[in-house]
Coordinates of C-alpha atoms and ligand atoms in Angstrom, one line a residue:
M1250 CA 0.0 0.0 0.0
T1251 CA 1.2 3.5 -0.8
T1252 CA 2.2 5.5 2.3
V1253 CA 2.7 9.3 2.5
N1254 CA 5.6 10.9 4.2
L1255 CA 4.6 14.4 5.1
A1256 CA 7.3 17.0 5.2
P1257 CA 6.8 19.9 7.6
I1258 CA 5.0 22.8 5.9
R1259 CA 7.6 25.5 5.5
F1260 CA 5.2 28.4 5.6
P1261 CA 2.0 27.0 7.2
P1262 CA -1.2 28.8 6.1
P1263 CA -2.4 31.5 8.4
R1264 CA -4.2 30.2 11.4
R1265 CA -5.3 33.5 13.1
S1266 CA -8.9 32.5 13.6
C1267 CA -10.0 28.9 14.1
L1268 CA -13.8 28.7 14.5
S1269 CA -15.2 25.7 16.3
V1270 CA -18.6 24.7 14.9
P1271 CA -20.7 21.9 16.6
A1272 CA -21.3 19.4 13.8
I1273 CA -24.8 18.8 15.2
N1274 CA -25.8 22.4 14.6
Q1275 CA -27.0 22.6 11.0
R1276 CA -27.7 26.3 11.2
A1277 CA -24.2 27.1 12.4
L1278 CA -22.7 24.8 9.7
D1279 CA -24.6 26.7 7.0
K1280 CA -23.2 30.0 8.4
T1281 CA -19.5 29.0 7.9
H1282 CA -19.7 29.7 4.2
G1283 CA -18.3 33.1 3.6
L1284 CA -16.9 33.7 7.1
E1285 CA -13.5 35.3 7.2
C1286 CA -11.9 32.7 9.5
D1287 CA -8.8 30.9 8.5
V1288 CA -9.8 27.5 9.9
V1289 CA -13.1 25.8 10.6
I1290 CA -13.0 23.1 13.3
F1291 CA -16.0 20.8 12.9
D1292 CA -16.6 19.5 16.4
L1293 CA -17.8 15.9 17.0
E1294 CA -16.6 15.9 20.6
D1295 CA -17.8 17.9 23.6
S1296 CA -20.4 20.0 21.8
V1297 CA -22.3 17.0 20.6
A1298 CA -24.4 14.8 22.9
P1299 CA -23.5 11.1 22.9
E1300 CA -26.8 10.0 21.5
R1301 CA -26.4 12.4 18.5
K1302 CA -22.9 11.6 17.4
A1303 CA -24.1 9.6 14.3
E1304 CA -26.4 12.4 13.3
A1305 CA -23.4 14.9 13.6
R1306 CA -21.3 12.6 11.4
D1307 CA -24.1 12.6 8.7
N1308 CA -24.2 16.4 8.9
L1309 CA -20.5 16.5 8.1
R1310 CA -20.9 14.0 5.2
R1311 CA -23.5 16.2 3.6
F1312 CA -21.6 19.4 4.4
F1313 CA -18.4 18.2 2.8
R1314 CA -20.3 17.1 -0.2
E1315 CA -22.3 20.3 -0.8
T1316 CA -20.2 23.1 0.6
P1317 CA -16.7 23.9 -0.7
L1318 CA -14.9 26.2 1.7
E1319 CA -12.3 27.8 -0.5
G1320 CA -9.1 28.8 1.1
V1321 CA -10.1 27.7 4.6
E1322 CA -8.5 24.8 6.4
R1323 CA -11.0 22.2 7.4
V1324 CA -10.3 20.3 10.6
I1325 CA -12.5 17.7 12.3
R1326 CA -12.3 17.3 16.0
I1327 CA -13.0 13.7 16.9
N1328 CA -13.9 12.0 20.1
G1329 CA -11.3 10.7 22.6
A1330 CA -9.4 7.4 22.3
D1331 CA -11.2 6.0 25.3
T1332 CA -14.7 6.5 23.8
E1333 CA -16.9 4.2 21.8
F1334 CA -17.1 6.9 19.0
R1335 CA -13.4 6.9 18.1
G1336 CA -13.5 4.2 15.4
S1337 CA -16.5 5.6 13.5
D1338 CA -14.9 9.1 13.7
L1339 CA -11.6 7.9 12.3
D1340 CA -13.5 6.2 9.4
L1341 CA -15.3 9.4 8.7
V1342 CA -12.0 11.3 8.6
L1343 CA -10.7 8.9 6.0
E1344 CA -13.9 9.2 4.0
L1345 CA -14.0 13.0 4.1
Q1346 CA -10.3 13.8 3.9
P1347 CA -10.3 17.1 5.8
D1348 CA -7.0 19.0 6.0
A1349 CA -6.5 17.8 9.6
V1350 CA -8.0 15.7 12.4
L1351 CA -7.9 17.3 15.9
L1352 CA -7.4 14.8 18.7
P1353 CA -8.9 15.9 22.0
K1354 CA -7.4 15.5 25.5
V1355 CA -4.1 14.1 24.3
G1356 CA -2.2 12.9 27.4
D1357 CA 0.8 11.0 26.1
P1358 CA 2.8 10.3 23.0
A1359 CA 1.3 6.9 22.5
E1360 CA -2.0 8.5 21.4
V1361 CA -0.3 10.5 18.7
R1362 CA 1.7 7.4 17.6
E1363 CA -1.5 5.4 17.3
A1364 CA -3.4 8.0 15.3
T1365 CA -0.3 8.4 13.0
K1366 CA -0.2 4.7 12.5
F1367 CA -3.9 4.7 11.5
L1368 CA -3.5 7.6 9.1
S1369 CA -0.2 6.5 7.6
G1370 CA -1.7 3.1 6.6
G1371 CA -3.2 4.7 3.5
P1372 CA -2.4 7.4 0.9
T1373 CA -3.8 10.3 2.9
E1374 CA -2.4 13.7 3.6
V1375 CA -4.7 14.4 6.5
R1376 CA -2.6 16.1 9.2
L1377 CA -2.8 15.7 12.9
W1378 CA -3.6 18.4 15.4
A1379 CA -3.6 17.8 19.2
M1380 CA -5.5 19.5 22.0
M1381 CA -3.3 20.3 25.0
E1382 CA -5.9 20.4 27.7
T1383 CA -5.1 17.9 30.5
P1384 CA -2.4 18.1 33.2
R1385 CA -0.7 15.1 31.7
G1386 CA -0.8 16.5 28.2
V1387 CA 0.8 19.8 29.3
L1388 CA 3.5 17.9 31.3
N1389 CA 4.2 15.6 28.3
A1390 CA 3.9 18.3 25.6
A1391 CA 7.5 18.2 24.5
M1392 CA 7.4 14.4 24.1
I1393 CA 4.1 14.5 22.3
A1394 CA 5.5 17.1 19.8
E1395 CA 8.7 15.1 19.3
V1396 CA 6.9 11.8 18.6
G1397 CA 4.4 13.5 16.3
R1398 CA 7.2 15.0 14.3
E1399 CA 9.5 12.0 14.1
A1400 CA 6.8 9.5 13.0
D1401 CA 5.9 10.8 9.6
G1402 CA 5.8 14.6 10.2
R1403 CA 2.0 14.5 10.4
L1404 CA 1.6 16.4 13.6
D1405 CA 1.2 20.0 12.7
C1406 CA -0.4 22.0 15.4
F1407 CA -1.2 22.2 19.1
V1408 CA -4.5 23.7 20.4
L1409 CA -4.6 24.8 24.0
G1410 CA -7.8 23.9 25.8
L1411 CA -8.1 25.9 29.0
N1412 CA -11.7 25.0 29.9
D1413 CA -10.7 21.4 30.5
L1414 CA -7.4 22.4 32.0
R1415 CA -9.1 24.7 34.5
K1416 CA -11.6 21.9 35.3
E1417 CA -8.8 19.4 35.9
T1418 CA -6.6 21.7 38.0
G1419 CA -9.0 23.9 39.9
V1420 CA -7.6 27.1 38.6
P1421 CA -10.5 29.5 38.2
P1422 CA -11.2 31.6 35.1
E1423 CA -9.7 35.1 35.7
P1424 CA -8.8 37.9 33.4
G1425 CA -5.1 37.8 32.6
R1426 CA -4.9 34.0 33.2
A1427 CA -1.9 34.6 35.6
Y1428 CA -1.7 31.1 37.1
L1429 CA -2.2 29.4 33.7
V1430 CA 0.6 31.4 32.0
P1431 CA 3.5 29.0 32.9
W1432 CA 1.6 26.0 31.5
M1433 CA 0.6 27.9 28.4
M1434 CA 4.2 29.0 27.8
Q1435 CA 5.3 25.4 28.3
V1436 CA 3.0 24.3 25.5
V1437 CA 4.2 27.1 23.2
L1438 CA 7.8 26.1 23.9
A1439 CA 7.2 22.4 23.2
A1440 CA 5.5 23.3 19.9
R1441 CA 8.3 25.5 18.8
A1442 CA 11.0 23.0 19.8
H1443 CA 9.5 20.7 17.1
G1444 CA 8.3 23.2 14.5
L1445 CA 4.6 23.0 15.3
D1446 CA 2.0 25.8 15.1
V1447 CA 0.2 26.5 18.4
L1448 CA -3.2 28.1 19.0
D1449 CA -4.6 29.8 22.1
S1450 CA -7.7 28.6 23.8
V1451 CA -11.3 29.7 23.4
F1452 CA -12.7 32.8 25.2
N1453 CA -16.2 31.8 26.5
D1454 CA -17.8 35.2 27.0
F1455 CA -18.5 35.9 23.4
R1456 CA -20.3 39.2 24.0
D1457 CA -17.3 40.7 25.9
E1458 CA -15.5 42.4 23.1
A1459 CA -13.0 44.3 25.3
G1460 CA -12.1 41.2 27.3
F1461 CA -11.7 39.2 24.1
A1462 CA -9.4 41.8 22.4
A1463 CA -7.3 41.9 25.6
E1464 CA -6.9 38.1 25.6
C1465 CA -6.0 38.1 21.9
G1466 CA -3.3 40.6 22.5
Q1467 CA -2.0 38.5 25.4
G1468 CA -2.0 35.4 23.3
R1469 CA -0.2 37.2 20.5
S1470 CA 2.5 38.4 22.9
M1471 CA 2.9 34.9 24.3
G1472 CA 3.8 33.6 20.8
F1473 CA 0.5 31.9 19.7
D1474 CA -0.2 31.8 16.0
G1475 CA -3.9 32.3 16.4
K1476 CA -6.9 31.4 18.6
M1477 CA -9.6 28.8 18.7
L1478 CA -13.0 30.6 18.6
I1479 CA -16.5 29.7 19.5
H1480 CA -18.5 32.5 17.8
P1481 CA -18.4 34.3 14.4
A1482 CA -18.4 37.6 16.3
Q1483 CA -14.8 36.8 17.4
I1484 CA -13.3 36.3 14.0
A1485 CA -12.5 39.9 13.0
A1486 CA -10.7 40.8 16.3
S1487 CA -8.7 37.5 16.2
N1488 CA -7.6 38.1 12.6
E1489 CA -6.5 41.6 13.5
S1490 CA -4.5 40.6 16.6
F1491 CA -2.8 37.6 15.1
G1492 CA -2.3 39.0 11.6
P1493 CA 0.8 40.9 10.5
A1494 CA 0.6 44.5 11.7
P1495 CA 1.0 47.1 8.9
Q1496 CA 4.1 48.5 10.5
A1497 CA 5.6 45.1 10.9
L1498 CA 5.2 44.5 7.1
I1499 CA 6.9 47.8 6.3
E1500 CA 9.8 46.8 8.5
A1501 CA 9.9 43.3 7.0
E1502 CA 10.1 44.7 3.5
A1503 CA 12.9 47.0 4.6
I1504 CA 14.9 44.1 6.1
I1505 CA 14.5 42.0 2.9
A1506 CA 15.5 44.9 0.8
A1507 CA 18.6 45.5 2.9
F1508 CA 19.8 42.0 2.6
S1509 CA 19.2 42.0 -1.2
D1510 CA 21.2 45.2 -1.6
P1511 CA 24.6 44.4 -3.1
A1512 CA 26.2 47.0 -0.8
T1513 CA 25.2 45.2 2.4
G1514 CA 23.8 41.9 1.2
D1515 CA 26.9 39.8 2.0
R1516 CA 26.9 40.9 5.7
N1517 CA 25.4 39.0 8.5
V1518 CA 24.7 42.1 10.7
I1519 CA 23.4 45.3 9.4
N1520 CA 22.8 48.7 11.0
M1521 CA 19.3 49.8 10.1
N1522 CA 18.6 53.2 11.4
G1523 CA 20.3 52.5 14.7
R1524 CA 19.0 49.0 15.2
M1525 CA 20.9 45.8 14.7
V1526 CA 19.4 43.5 12.2
E1527 CA 20.7 40.0 11.7
R1528 CA 20.0 37.2 9.3
L1529 CA 17.6 35.7 11.8
H1530 CA 15.5 38.8 11.3
L1531 CA 15.6 38.2 7.6
E1532 CA 14.1 34.7 8.2
Q1533 CA 11.3 36.2 10.3
A1534 CA 10.7 38.9 7.7
E1535 CA 10.3 36.3 5.0
K1536 CA 7.9 34.3 7.1
L1537 CA 5.8 37.3 7.8
M1538 CA 5.7 38.3 4.1
A1539 CA 4.7 34.8 3.2
T1540 CA 1.9 34.8 5.7
A1541 CA 0.7 38.2 4.5
K1542 CA 0.7 36.9 0.9
Q1543 CA -1.3 33.9 1.9
I1544 CA -3.8 36.1 3.7
S1545 CA -4.3 38.3 0.7
L1546 CA -4.7 35.3 -1.7
R1547 CA -7.3 33.9 0.7
K1548 CA -9.2 37.2 0.7
K1549 CA -9.4 37.3 -3.1
K1550 CA -11.1 33.8 -3.1
T1551 CA -13.9 34.7 -0.6
Ligands
COA1413 N1 -20.2 28.8 14.1 C1 -21.1 29.2 13.1 N2 -22.1 30.0 13.4 C2 -22.4 30.2 14.7 C3 -21.6 29.8 15.7 C4 -20.4 29.0 15.4 N3 -19.6 28.6 16.3 N4 -22.0 30.3 16.9 C5 -23.1 31.0 16.6 N5 -23.3 31.0 15.3 C6 -24.4 31.6 14.5 C7 -25.8 31.2 15.1 O1 -26.2 30.0 14.5 C8 -26.6 32.4 14.8 O2 -27.0 32.3 13.5 P1 -28.5 32.9 13.0 O3 -28.4 34.4 13.3 O4 -28.6 32.5 11.6 O5 -29.5 32.2 13.9 C9 -25.7 33.6 14.9 O6 -24.3 33.0 14.7 C10 -25.7 34.3 16.2 O7 -25.6 33.4 17.3 P2 -26.0 33.8 18.8 O8 -27.5 33.9 18.8 O9 -25.2 35.0 19.2 O10 -25.5 32.6 19.6 P3 -26.2 31.1 19.7 O11 -27.0 31.1 20.9 O12 -26.8 30.7 18.4 O13 -24.9 30.2 20.0 C11 -23.2 29.2 21.3 C12 -24.0 30.4 21.1 C13 -22.1 29.4 22.3 C14 -24.1 28.0 21.7 C15 -22.5 28.9 19.9 O14 -21.8 30.0 19.6 C16 -21.7 27.7 19.8 O15 -22.2 26.6 19.8 N6 -20.3 27.8 19.7 C17 -19.4 26.8 19.5 C18 -19.3 25.8 20.7 C19 -18.2 24.8 20.5 O16 -17.9 24.5 19.3 N7 -17.7 24.2 21.6 C20 -16.7 23.2 21.5 C21 -15.3 23.8 21.5 S1 -14.9 24.7 22.9
MG1414 MG1 -11.9 20.1 25.7

């Protein structure tokens, strides 16, 4: 049987805004067409009652057949490895071939290894994403990332889940997330050590615009690539916070121009208006420009 070895994506698509949509909610599914989010996460897990899982899978079958979502990554969040729904969910993933499958409540590397084994048995490019939302998951984040990368490169992204983590640890929801920050940074670090993207957790109070904007700003400062969202009203602010700022693009262009200038291009360190710029900044600038380009191409399609 043909197997696929997936190289890491050099410039992953923008993942500023990742909207979760309960697969059981037909009205919400219909709404996703035309939204400006970068990713839609079709949820078969906690937002779907156990007795309605089969109906939710049928909704996704119909949706994938009838609704092309141009330029948007499609991710299916399946049920946990310890549930009776896992097998049928995985079969659905092979049938629908979304861009990625999101594993919930990943606690140790064996879960990623097992899912990789299942997917790499056939010619599928479906990537793996993993929710980091249990104490064991956060403690094992580095090992999970390493195993997911060394298998066949299929693991692509971590998604932080603070609702579950708060429930498991007893840390209450508070603005600023002070006591969660060390664990959040541990997940960011583990992701970066192995070349993964990493998304910040959902913000439950979807009518609190100021609170949401503040949390997006914090997530951006902590190094997250984007945020998991629960409501369409959160998309615009998330895109703005996690997208390239206009000033950053101007600076990136200047850095790329400086390193392409024959007068300075063979240097490793440049003085740009009193600021030291190194080749590592050139790499960052190229990544930023690539992201901006992908965002503008996506906009043209919608
Ligand atoms: N995706 C797509 N559309 C959504 C949506 C979502 N996540 N959340 C709400 N909408 C739609 C609603 O269907 C509604 O459409 P309508 O105007 O055509 O009726 C519109 O946006 C306004 O919704 P609103 O009335 O403000 O909220 P609601 O009561 O319909 O839904 C929630 C509120 C929280 C139940 C809903 O947003 C939701 O289910 N979010 C996702 C939950 C989830 O995925 N959880 C698991 C991951 S943490
Ligand atoms: Mg969860």
